[in-house]
Amino acid sequence: MKIGSIEILPLIDGEIAAPSETVYTNVSPEQWEENEHFLIDGCVVNTVGGFLIKAGDRLVVLDTGIGSKPVYPFIGGGFRSALLSTGFKPEDVTDVLFSHLHLDHIGWATQAGKAFFPNATYRCDKRDWDHFVSESYDMPEWEVALSNPAEDAALHRLSPVEDRMEFWVGDAEVLPGIVAIEASGHTPGSAVLELSSDGEKGLMIGDLVHSQPELFEDRWDFLNHSDHEAGMASIEKIRKLILDEDLPFAAAHFPGLRWGRLKTRNGKLSYEELPGPS
């Protein structure tokens, strides 16, 4: 995908699948029937990974997947190979950005207690750092069940890069051409990133949503939001921005990390996946 002169490449680490009835707290089987084409064998399949953003003289990684030793039902560990397939190496990366600090977004931030990207500055919203990278943080049951807390908890995964962290809060210009937009709710500091170049714009919406219908249906309440009302309010806010400006977007977990748009047909919103490279 290109936004003006900015090029964005997917970095697929792996995936996780969950039965559709377990993902949202308030969605009926009948509602899923209308959207069953987004399911595989009755499951929501989420790709896990990140993106490589080539912007001017900066080589930026957005989110770093689940890591080299995922715990089932996470499947993966391919982030390093995905990066190398682009022709770049970890030492080439100048900046690492996190949409938020859940364990499936920070897995390759460090390996064996050292920064995986040795020359990069790491950045996130300060509210997520204060929340997750804390001795007092109590991992919820779902995080414990899906991880090896001794390695995967943010306190352990990110402490080795604390001295190279920089922070923003809410709406902020993070890097030239990259602006963070307040989108808290999934976590205290969840962000959507707006990329702009040569008069063009696109959004990296992170974990704002975890399936396509969540973005165009009304108030699908994702199971693992830290603040459910704030999470759904952020969806409404970003949905309006997408529609008002007709912006392409990529989510952190849509299959293949593909880009899409929202379209209105016969008075009803729908998701349209954009063609990938030929």
PDB file of C-alpha atoms in Angstrom:
ATOM      1  CA  MET A   1       0.000   0.000   0.000  1.00  0.00           C
ATOM      2  CA  LYS A   2       1.170   3.527  -0.714  1.00  0.00           C
ATOM      3  CA  ILE A   3      -0.048   6.747   0.881  1.00  0.00           C
ATOM      4  CA  GLY A   4       1.593   9.420  -1.243  1.00  0.00           C
ATOM      5  CA  SER A   5       5.305   8.638  -0.977  1.00  0.00           C
ATOM      6  CA  ILE A   6       4.860   6.511   2.173  1.00  0.00           C
ATOM      7  CA  GLU A   7       4.981   2.767   1.536  1.00  0.00           C
ATOM      8  CA  ILE A   8       3.443   0.296   3.998  1.00  0.00           C
ATOM      9  CA  LEU A   9       4.191  -3.434   3.991  1.00  0.00           C
ATOM     10  CA  PRO A  10       2.595  -6.143   6.166  1.00  0.00           C
ATOM     11  CA  LEU A  11       4.753  -8.095   8.609  1.00  0.00           C
ATOM     12  CA  ILE A  12       2.839 -11.270   9.450  1.00  0.00           C
ATOM     13  CA  ASP A  13       3.893 -13.065  12.619  1.00  0.00           C
ATOM     14  CA  GLY A  14       1.054 -15.602  12.866  1.00  0.00           C
ATOM     15  CA  GLU A  15      -2.610 -15.826  13.760  1.00  0.00           C
ATOM     16  CA  ILE A  16      -5.216 -16.652  16.364  1.00  0.00           C
ATOM     17  CA  ALA A  17      -8.728 -17.998  15.800  1.00  0.00           C
ATOM     18  CA  ALA A  18     -11.701 -17.923  18.166  1.00  0.00           C
ATOM     19  CA  PRO A  19     -15.299 -19.142  17.817  1.00  0.00           C
ATOM     20  CA  SER A  20     -17.466 -16.189  16.812  1.00  0.00           C
ATOM     21  CA  GLU A  21     -19.797 -16.571  19.799  1.00  0.00           C
ATOM     22  CA  THR A  22     -16.913 -15.966  22.229  1.00  0.00           C
ATOM     23  CA  VAL A  23     -15.519 -12.754  20.730  1.00  0.00           C
ATOM     24  CA  TYR A  24     -18.291 -10.242  21.460  1.00  0.00           C
ATOM     25  CA  THR A  25     -20.430  -9.876  24.575  1.00  0.00           C
ATOM     26  CA  ASN A  26     -23.626  -8.781  22.867  1.00  0.00           C
ATOM     27  CA  VAL A  27     -23.769 -10.244  19.336  1.00  0.00           C
ATOM     28  CA  SER A  28     -26.341 -12.923  18.561  1.00  0.00           C
ATOM     29  CA  PRO A  29     -25.883 -15.891  16.205  1.00  0.00           C
ATOM     30  CA  GLU A  30     -28.455 -14.236  13.938  1.00  0.00           C
ATOM     31  CA  GLN A  31     -26.277 -11.136  13.648  1.00  0.00           C
ATOM     32  CA  TRP A  32     -23.322 -13.327  12.712  1.00  0.00           C
ATOM     33  CA  GLU A  33     -25.402 -15.086  10.047  1.00  0.00           C
ATOM     34  CA  GLU A  34     -25.541 -11.808   8.133  1.00  0.00           C
ATOM     35  CA  ASN A  35     -21.733 -11.591   8.325  1.00  0.00           C
ATOM     36  CA  GLU A  36     -20.761 -15.250   8.076  1.00  0.00           C
ATOM     37  CA  HIS A  37     -18.607 -14.553   5.004  1.00  0.00           C
ATOM     38  CA  PHE A  38     -16.103 -12.961   7.414  1.00  0.00           C
ATOM     39  CA  LEU A  39     -15.799 -16.255   9.344  1.00  0.00           C
ATOM     40  CA  ILE A  40     -13.729 -19.387   8.701  1.00  0.00           C
ATOM     41  CA  ASP A  41     -15.378 -22.547  10.036  1.00  0.00           C
ATOM     42  CA  GLY A  42     -17.372 -20.424  12.456  1.00  0.00           C
ATOM     43  CA  CYS A  43     -14.271 -18.652  13.780  1.00  0.00           C
ATOM     44  CA  VAL A  44     -12.985 -15.103  13.730  1.00  0.00           C
ATOM     45  CA  VAL A  45      -9.464 -15.478  12.360  1.00  0.00           C
ATOM     46  CA  ASN A  46      -7.125 -12.674  13.374  1.00  0.00           C
ATOM     47  CA  THR A  47      -3.757 -12.230  11.717  1.00  0.00           C
ATOM     48  CA  VAL A  48      -1.086 -11.210  14.217  1.00  0.00           C
ATOM     49  CA  GLY A  49       1.914  -9.093  13.287  1.00  0.00           C
ATOM     50  CA  GLY A  50       2.681  -5.507  12.384  1.00  0.00           C
ATOM     51  CA  PHE A  51       3.592  -3.186   9.548  1.00  0.00           C
ATOM     52  CA  LEU A  52       6.771  -1.793   8.017  1.00  0.00           C
ATOM     53  CA  ILE A  53       6.396   1.869   7.069  1.00  0.00           C
ATOM     54  CA  LYS A  54       8.917   3.469   4.735  1.00  0.00           C
ATOM     55  CA  ALA A  55       8.570   7.230   5.177  1.00  0.00           C
ATOM     56  CA  GLY A  56      11.364   9.452   3.891  1.00  0.00           C
ATOM     57  CA  ASP A  57      14.592   8.567   5.659  1.00  0.00           C
ATOM     58  CA  ARG A  58      12.755   6.636   8.387  1.00  0.00           C
ATOM     59  CA  LEU A  59      12.035   2.933   8.494  1.00  0.00           C
ATOM     60  CA  VAL A  60       9.245   2.435  10.993  1.00  0.00           C
ATOM     61  CA  VAL A  61       7.808  -0.746  12.487  1.00  0.00           C
ATOM     62  CA  LEU A  62       4.259  -0.447  13.819  1.00  0.00           C
ATOM     63  CA  ASP A  63       3.550  -3.238  16.351  1.00  0.00           C
ATOM     64  CA  THR A  64       5.725  -6.316  16.703  1.00  0.00           C
ATOM     65  CA  GLY A  65       3.489  -9.362  16.873  1.00  0.00           C
ATOM     66  CA  ILE A  66       3.290 -12.126  19.462  1.00  0.00           C
ATOM     67  CA  GLY A  67       6.979 -13.072  19.572  1.00  0.00           C
ATOM     68  CA  SER A  68       9.152 -16.108  18.945  1.00  0.00           C
ATOM     69  CA  LYS A  69       7.451 -18.484  21.416  1.00  0.00           C
ATOM     70  CA  PRO A  70       3.700 -18.033  21.087  1.00  0.00           C
ATOM     71  CA  VAL A  71       1.334 -19.895  23.389  1.00  0.00           C
ATOM     72  CA  TYR A  72      -1.553 -21.732  21.681  1.00  0.00           C
ATOM     73  CA  PRO A  73      -4.082 -20.714  20.382  1.00  0.00           C
ATOM     74  CA  PHE A  74      -1.638 -18.089  19.105  1.00  0.00           C
ATOM     75  CA  ILE A  75       0.261 -19.594  16.187  1.00  0.00           C
ATOM     76  CA  GLY A  76       3.297 -17.913  14.734  1.00  0.00           C
ATOM     77  CA  GLY A  77       6.752 -16.614  15.312  1.00  0.00           C
ATOM     78  CA  GLY A  78       7.329 -15.506  11.709  1.00  0.00           C
ATOM     79  CA  PHE A  79       7.850 -11.784  12.251  1.00  0.00           C
ATOM     80  CA  ARG A  80      11.618 -11.880  11.736  1.00  0.00           C
ATOM     81  CA  SER A  81      11.256 -13.744   8.433  1.00  0.00           C
ATOM     82  CA  ALA A  82       8.557 -11.322   7.319  1.00  0.00           C
ATOM     83  CA  LEU A  83      10.883  -8.389   7.987  1.00  0.00           C
ATOM     84  CA  LEU A  84      13.822 -10.011   6.228  1.00  0.00           C
ATOM     85  CA  SER A  85      11.615 -10.752   3.208  1.00  0.00           C
ATOM     86  CA  THR A  86      11.245  -6.993   2.676  1.00  0.00           C
ATOM     87  CA  GLY A  87      15.003  -6.668   2.208  1.00  0.00           C
ATOM     88  CA  PHE A  88      15.572  -4.990   5.580  1.00  0.00           C
ATOM     89  CA  LYS A  89      17.113  -6.184   8.819  1.00  0.00           C
ATOM     90  CA  PRO A  90      16.285  -5.293  12.426  1.00  0.00           C
ATOM     91  CA  GLU A  91      19.239  -2.913  12.621  1.00  0.00           C
ATOM     92  CA  ASP A  92      17.825  -0.899   9.689  1.00  0.00           C
ATOM     93  CA  VAL A  93      14.693   0.088  11.643  1.00  0.00           C
ATOM     94  CA  THR A  94      14.814   3.665  12.956  1.00  0.00           C
ATOM     95  CA  ASP A  95      11.553   3.752  14.916  1.00  0.00           C
ATOM     96  CA  VAL A  96       9.184   1.290  16.580  1.00  0.00           C
ATOM     97  CA  LEU A  97       5.622   2.454  17.303  1.00  0.00           C
ATOM     98  CA  PHE A  98       3.029   0.609  19.337  1.00  0.00           C
ATOM     99  CA  SER A  99      -0.688   1.102  18.753  1.00  0.00           C
ATOM    100  CA  HIS A 100      -1.028  -0.266  22.314  1.00  0.00           C
ATOM    101  CA  LEU A 101       0.833  -2.629  24.613  1.00  0.00           C
ATOM    102  CA  HIS A 102      -1.089  -5.905  24.615  1.00  0.00           C
ATOM    103  CA  LEU A 103       1.204  -8.925  24.468  1.00  0.00           C
ATOM    104  CA  ASP A 104       0.410  -9.704  20.807  1.00  0.00           C
ATOM    105  CA  HIS A 105       1.753  -6.282  19.775  1.00  0.00           C
ATOM    106  CA  ILE A 106       5.052  -6.227  21.678  1.00  0.00           C
ATOM    107  CA  GLY A 107       6.394  -9.747  21.165  1.00  0.00           C
ATOM    108  CA  TRP A 108       9.407  -8.895  19.003  1.00  0.00           C
ATOM    109  CA  ALA A 109      10.194  -5.607  20.760  1.00  0.00           C
ATOM    110  CA  THR A 110      12.890  -7.504  22.620  1.00  0.00           C
ATOM    111  CA  GLN A 111      14.367 -10.965  22.411  1.00  0.00           C
ATOM    112  CA  ALA A 112      16.524 -12.641  25.072  1.00  0.00           C
ATOM    113  CA  GLY A 113      16.399  -9.473  27.165  1.00  0.00           C
ATOM    114  CA  LYS A 114      17.749  -7.168  24.436  1.00  0.00           C
ATOM    115  CA  ALA A 115      16.207  -4.744  21.964  1.00  0.00           C
ATOM    116  CA  PHE A 116      15.367  -6.645  18.778  1.00  0.00           C
ATOM    117  CA  PHE A 117      15.722  -3.390  16.832  1.00  0.00           C
ATOM    118  CA  PRO A 118      19.087  -2.209  18.167  1.00  0.00           C
ATOM    119  CA  ASN A 119      19.145   1.225  16.519  1.00  0.00           C
ATOM    120  CA  ALA A 120      15.488   2.168  16.950  1.00  0.00           C
ATOM    121  CA  THR A 121      13.681   4.603  19.216  1.00  0.00           C
ATOM    122  CA  TYR A 122      10.531   2.993  20.651  1.00  0.00           C
ATOM    123  CA  ARG A 123       7.315   4.989  21.164  1.00  0.00           C
ATOM    124  CA  CYS A 124       3.829   4.528  22.618  1.00  0.00           C
ATOM    125  CA  ASP A 125       1.115   6.452  24.446  1.00  0.00           C
ATOM    126  CA  LYS A 126       2.322   7.138  27.994  1.00  0.00           C
ATOM    127  CA  ARG A 127      -0.979   5.954  29.468  1.00  0.00           C
ATOM    128  CA  ASP A 128      -0.422   2.436  28.175  1.00  0.00           C
ATOM    129  CA  TRP A 129       3.153   2.410  29.484  1.00  0.00           C
ATOM    130  CA  ASP A 130       2.025   3.500  32.929  1.00  0.00           C
ATOM    131  CA  HIS A 131      -0.748   0.903  32.913  1.00  0.00           C
ATOM    132  CA  PHE A 132       1.056  -2.166  31.576  1.00  0.00           C
ATOM    133  CA  VAL A 133       4.724  -1.656  32.457  1.00  0.00           C
ATOM    134  CA  SER A 134       4.173  -1.591  36.179  1.00  0.00           C
ATOM    135  CA  GLU A 135       4.942  -3.912  39.077  1.00  0.00           C
ATOM    136  CA  SER A 136       1.331  -3.432  40.180  1.00  0.00           C
ATOM    137  CA  TYR A 137      -0.220  -4.529  36.868  1.00  0.00           C
ATOM    138  CA  ASP A 138      -2.343  -7.623  37.429  1.00  0.00           C
ATOM    139  CA  MET A 139      -2.645  -9.603  34.182  1.00  0.00           C
ATOM    140  CA  PRO A 140      -6.263 -10.610  33.553  1.00  0.00           C
ATOM    141  CA  GLU A 141      -7.062 -14.292  33.160  1.00  0.00           C
ATOM    142  CA  TRP A 142      -7.248 -14.128  29.372  1.00  0.00           C
ATOM    143  CA  GLU A 143      -3.715 -12.729  29.120  1.00  0.00           C
ATOM    144  CA  VAL A 144      -2.323 -15.302  31.525  1.00  0.00           C
ATOM    145  CA  ALA A 145      -3.986 -18.130  29.590  1.00  0.00           C
ATOM    146  CA  LEU A 146      -2.574 -16.916  26.256  1.00  0.00           C
ATOM    147  CA  SER A 147       0.995 -16.271  27.333  1.00  0.00           C
ATOM    148  CA  ASN A 148       4.059 -17.126  29.320  1.00  0.00           C
ATOM    149  CA  PRO A 149       3.785 -14.198  31.767  1.00  0.00           C
ATOM    150  CA  ALA A 150       7.406 -14.440  32.891  1.00  0.00           C
ATOM    151  CA  GLU A 151       8.476 -13.464  29.360  1.00  0.00           C
ATOM    152  CA  ASP A 152       5.435 -11.998  27.655  1.00  0.00           C
ATOM    153  CA  ALA A 153       4.126  -9.537  30.243  1.00  0.00           C
ATOM    154  CA  ALA A 154       4.861  -5.964  29.180  1.00  0.00           C
ATOM    155  CA  LEU A 155       6.933  -5.348  32.309  1.00  0.00           C
ATOM    156  CA  HIS A 156       9.357  -8.087  31.279  1.00  0.00           C
ATOM    157  CA  ARG A 157       9.176  -7.661  27.512  1.00  0.00           C
ATOM    158  CA  LEU A 158       9.640  -3.891  27.474  1.00  0.00           C
ATOM    159  CA  SER A 159      11.891  -3.147  30.452  1.00  0.00           C
ATOM    160  CA  PRO A 160      15.020  -3.750  28.317  1.00  0.00           C
ATOM    161  CA  VAL A 161      14.023  -0.842  26.041  1.00  0.00           C
ATOM    162  CA  GLU A 162      12.866   1.573  28.747  1.00  0.00           C
ATOM    163  CA  ASP A 163      15.910   3.772  28.191  1.00  0.00           C
ATOM    164  CA  ARG A 164      15.033   4.245  24.514  1.00  0.00           C
ATOM    165  CA  MET A 165      11.294   4.886  24.961  1.00  0.00           C
ATOM    166  CA  GLU A 166       9.640   8.142  23.986  1.00  0.00           C
ATOM    167  CA  PHE A 167       5.980   8.902  24.664  1.00  0.00           C
ATOM    168  CA  TRP A 168       2.963  10.790  23.426  1.00  0.00           C
ATOM    169  CA  VAL A 169      -0.455  11.264  25.029  1.00  0.00           C
ATOM    170  CA  GLY A 170      -3.683  11.318  23.013  1.00  0.00           C
ATOM    171  CA  ASP A 171      -3.609  13.351  19.796  1.00  0.00           C
ATOM    172  CA  ALA A 172      -0.005  14.059  18.809  1.00  0.00           C
ATOM    173  CA  GLU A 173       2.394  14.200  15.891  1.00  0.00           C
ATOM    174  CA  VAL A 174       4.579  11.157  16.469  1.00  0.00           C
ATOM    175  CA  LEU A 175       6.872  11.393  13.445  1.00  0.00           C
ATOM    176  CA  PRO A 176       6.808  13.497  10.270  1.00  0.00           C
ATOM    177  CA  GLY A 177       3.722  12.388   8.370  1.00  0.00           C
ATOM    178  CA  ILE A 178       2.477  10.183  11.240  1.00  0.00           C
ATOM    179  CA  VAL A 179      -0.085  11.531  13.707  1.00  0.00           C
ATOM    180  CA  ALA A 180      -1.558   9.610  16.647  1.00  0.00           C
ATOM    181  CA  ILE A 181      -5.307   9.984  17.109  1.00  0.00           C
ATOM    182  CA  GLU A 182      -6.871   9.379  20.520  1.00  0.00           C
ATOM    183  CA  ALA A 183      -8.714   6.035  20.403  1.00  0.00           C
ATOM    184  CA  SER A 184      -8.611   4.745  23.979  1.00  0.00           C
ATOM    185  CA  GLY A 185     -10.963   2.092  25.267  1.00  0.00           C
ATOM    186  CA  HIS A 186      -9.411  -1.145  24.095  1.00  0.00           C
ATOM    187  CA  THR A 187      -6.553  -0.093  26.372  1.00  0.00           C
ATOM    188  CA  PRO A 188      -6.018   3.194  28.253  1.00  0.00           C
ATOM    189  CA  GLY A 189      -3.712   4.524  25.551  1.00  0.00           C
ATOM    190  CA  SER A 190      -4.848   2.809  22.358  1.00  0.00           C
ATOM    191  CA  ALA A 191      -4.085   4.885  19.285  1.00  0.00           C
ATOM    192  CA  VAL A 192      -5.050   5.115  15.645  1.00  0.00           C
ATOM    193  CA  LEU A 193      -2.274   6.435  13.425  1.00  0.00           C
ATOM    194  CA  GLU A 194      -2.952   8.763  10.501  1.00  0.00           C
ATOM    195  CA  LEU A 195      -0.386   8.651   7.702  1.00  0.00           C
ATOM    196  CA  SER A 196      -0.267  11.615   5.333  1.00  0.00           C
ATOM    197  CA  SER A 197       1.915  12.345   2.326  1.00  0.00           C
ATOM    198  CA  ASP A 198       1.554  14.347  -0.883  1.00  0.00           C
ATOM    199  CA  GLY A 199      -2.069  15.207  -0.145  1.00  0.00           C
ATOM    200  CA  GLU A 200      -3.101  11.618   0.567  1.00  0.00           C
ATOM    201  CA  LYS A 201      -4.131  10.059   3.901  1.00  0.00           C
ATOM    202  CA  GLY A 202      -4.689   6.603   5.353  1.00  0.00           C
ATOM    203  CA  LEU A 203      -5.337   5.171   8.794  1.00  0.00           C
ATOM    204  CA  MET A 204      -3.668   2.373  10.743  1.00  0.00           C
ATOM    205  CA  ILE A 205      -6.491   1.590  13.164  1.00  0.00           C
ATOM    206  CA  GLY A 206      -4.743  -0.969  15.370  1.00  0.00           C
ATOM    207  CA  ASP A 207      -7.089  -2.862  17.702  1.00  0.00           C
ATOM    208  CA  LEU A 208      -9.913  -0.379  17.343  1.00  0.00           C
ATOM    209  CA  VAL A 209     -11.798  -3.402  15.961  1.00  0.00           C
ATOM    210  CA  HIS A 210     -11.056  -7.123  15.692  1.00  0.00           C
ATOM    211  CA  SER A 211     -13.369  -8.080  12.828  1.00  0.00           C
ATOM    212  CA  GLN A 212     -14.767  -6.203   9.870  1.00  0.00           C
ATOM    213  CA  PRO A 213     -18.415  -6.121  11.053  1.00  0.00           C
ATOM    214  CA  GLU A 214     -17.379  -4.488  14.327  1.00  0.00           C
ATOM    215  CA  LEU A 215     -16.473  -1.403  12.317  1.00  0.00           C
ATOM    216  CA  PHE A 216     -19.699  -1.045  10.336  1.00  0.00           C
ATOM    217  CA  GLU A 217     -22.315  -2.691  12.580  1.00  0.00           C
ATOM    218  CA  ASP A 218     -23.724  -0.855  15.586  1.00  0.00           C
ATOM    219  CA  ARG A 219     -22.050  -1.297  18.987  1.00  0.00           C
ATOM    220  CA  TRP A 220     -20.487  -4.730  18.790  1.00  0.00           C
ATOM    221  CA  ASP A 221     -18.869  -4.993  22.219  1.00  0.00           C
ATOM    222  CA  PHE A 222     -15.474  -6.720  22.035  1.00  0.00           C
ATOM    223  CA  LEU A 223     -14.755  -9.049  24.925  1.00  0.00           C
ATOM    224  CA  ASN A 224     -11.376  -7.696  26.040  1.00  0.00           C
ATOM    225  CA  HIS A 225     -11.773  -3.919  26.034  1.00  0.00           C
ATOM    226  CA  SER A 226     -10.440  -2.323  29.209  1.00  0.00           C
ATOM    227  CA  ASP A 227     -13.245   0.278  29.007  1.00  0.00           C
ATOM    228  CA  HIS A 228     -16.157  -0.977  26.926  1.00  0.00           C
ATOM    229  CA  GLU A 229     -18.043   2.301  26.540  1.00  0.00           C
ATOM    230  CA  ALA A 230     -14.880   4.200  25.632  1.00  0.00           C
ATOM    231  CA  GLY A 231     -13.950   1.479  23.149  1.00  0.00           C
ATOM    232  CA  MET A 232     -17.257   1.725  21.321  1.00  0.00           C
ATOM    233  CA  ALA A 233     -17.130   5.531  21.412  1.00  0.00           C
ATOM    234  CA  SER A 234     -13.714   5.397  19.749  1.00  0.00           C
ATOM    235  CA  ILE A 235     -15.123   3.156  17.017  1.00  0.00           C
ATOM    236  CA  GLU A 236     -17.882   5.661  16.331  1.00  0.00           C
ATOM    237  CA  LYS A 237     -15.371   8.518  16.228  1.00  0.00           C
ATOM    238  CA  ILE A 238     -12.976   6.791  13.813  1.00  0.00           C
ATOM    239  CA  ARG A 239     -15.820   5.435  11.675  1.00  0.00           C
ATOM    240  CA  LYS A 240     -17.019   9.006  11.180  1.00  0.00           C
ATOM    241  CA  LEU A 241     -13.503  10.133  10.229  1.00  0.00           C
ATOM    242  CA  ILE A 242     -13.174   7.278   7.719  1.00  0.00           C
ATOM    243  CA  LEU A 243     -16.508   8.105   6.121  1.00  0.00           C
ATOM    244  CA  ASP A 244     -16.157  11.884   6.165  1.00  0.00           C
ATOM    245  CA  GLU A 245     -12.783  11.750   4.412  1.00  0.00           C
ATOM    246  CA  ASP A 246     -13.218   8.444   2.532  1.00  0.00           C
ATOM    247  CA  LEU A 247      -9.992   7.117   4.016  1.00  0.00           C
ATOM    248  CA  PRO A 248      -8.431   3.720   3.368  1.00  0.00           C
ATOM    249  CA  PHE A 249      -7.426   1.872   6.530  1.00  0.00           C
ATOM    250  CA  ALA A 250      -5.630  -1.197   7.810  1.00  0.00           C
ATOM    251  CA  ALA A 251      -6.477  -2.909  11.087  1.00  0.00           C
ATOM    252  CA  ALA A 252      -3.977  -4.806  13.208  1.00  0.00           C
ATOM    253  CA  HIS A 253      -5.810  -8.129  12.895  1.00  0.00           C
ATOM    254  CA  PHE A 254      -7.786  -8.370   9.670  1.00  0.00           C
ATOM    255  CA  PRO A 255      -6.684 -11.469   7.705  1.00  0.00           C
ATOM    256  CA  GLY A 256      -3.513 -10.851   5.760  1.00  0.00           C
ATOM    257  CA  LEU A 257      -3.246  -7.334   7.214  1.00  0.00           C
ATOM    258  CA  ARG A 258      -5.048  -6.152   4.099  1.00  0.00           C
ATOM    259  CA  TRP A 259      -6.353  -2.623   3.563  1.00  0.00           C
ATOM    260  CA  GLY A 260      -9.995  -1.712   3.105  1.00  0.00           C
ATOM    261  CA  ARG A 261     -12.599   1.016   2.893  1.00  0.00           C
ATOM    262  CA  LEU A 262     -16.089   1.582   4.243  1.00  0.00           C
ATOM    263  CA  LYS A 263     -18.790   1.968   1.620  1.00  0.00           C
ATOM    264  CA  THR A 264     -22.466   2.869   1.794  1.00  0.00           C
ATOM    265  CA  ARG A 265     -24.781   0.844  -0.437  1.00  0.00           C
ATOM    266  CA  ASN A 266     -28.559   1.148  -0.302  1.00  0.00           C
ATOM    267  CA  GLY A 267     -28.260   3.114   2.896  1.00  0.00           C
ATOM    268  CA  LYS A 268     -26.202   0.401   4.635  1.00  0.00           C
ATOM    269  CA  LEU A 269     -22.519   0.417   5.522  1.00  0.00           C
ATOM    270  CA  SER A 270     -20.253  -2.386   4.344  1.00  0.00           C
ATOM    271  CA  TYR A 271     -16.560  -3.242   4.268  1.00  0.00           C
ATOM    272  CA  GLU A 272     -14.685  -3.432   0.978  1.00  0.00           C
ATOM    273  CA  GLU A 273     -11.246  -5.004   0.902  1.00  0.00           C
ATOM    274  CA  LEU A 274      -8.786  -3.209  -1.356  1.00  0.00           C
ATOM    275  CA  PRO A 275      -6.865  -5.206  -3.958  1.00  0.00           C
ATOM    276  CA  GLY A 276      -3.457  -6.404  -2.877  1.00  0.00           C
ATOM    277  CA  PRO A 277      -0.307  -6.161  -4.991  1.00  0.00           C
ATOM    278  CA  SER A 278      -0.419  -8.209  -8.173  1.00  0.00           C
TER     279      SER A 278
END
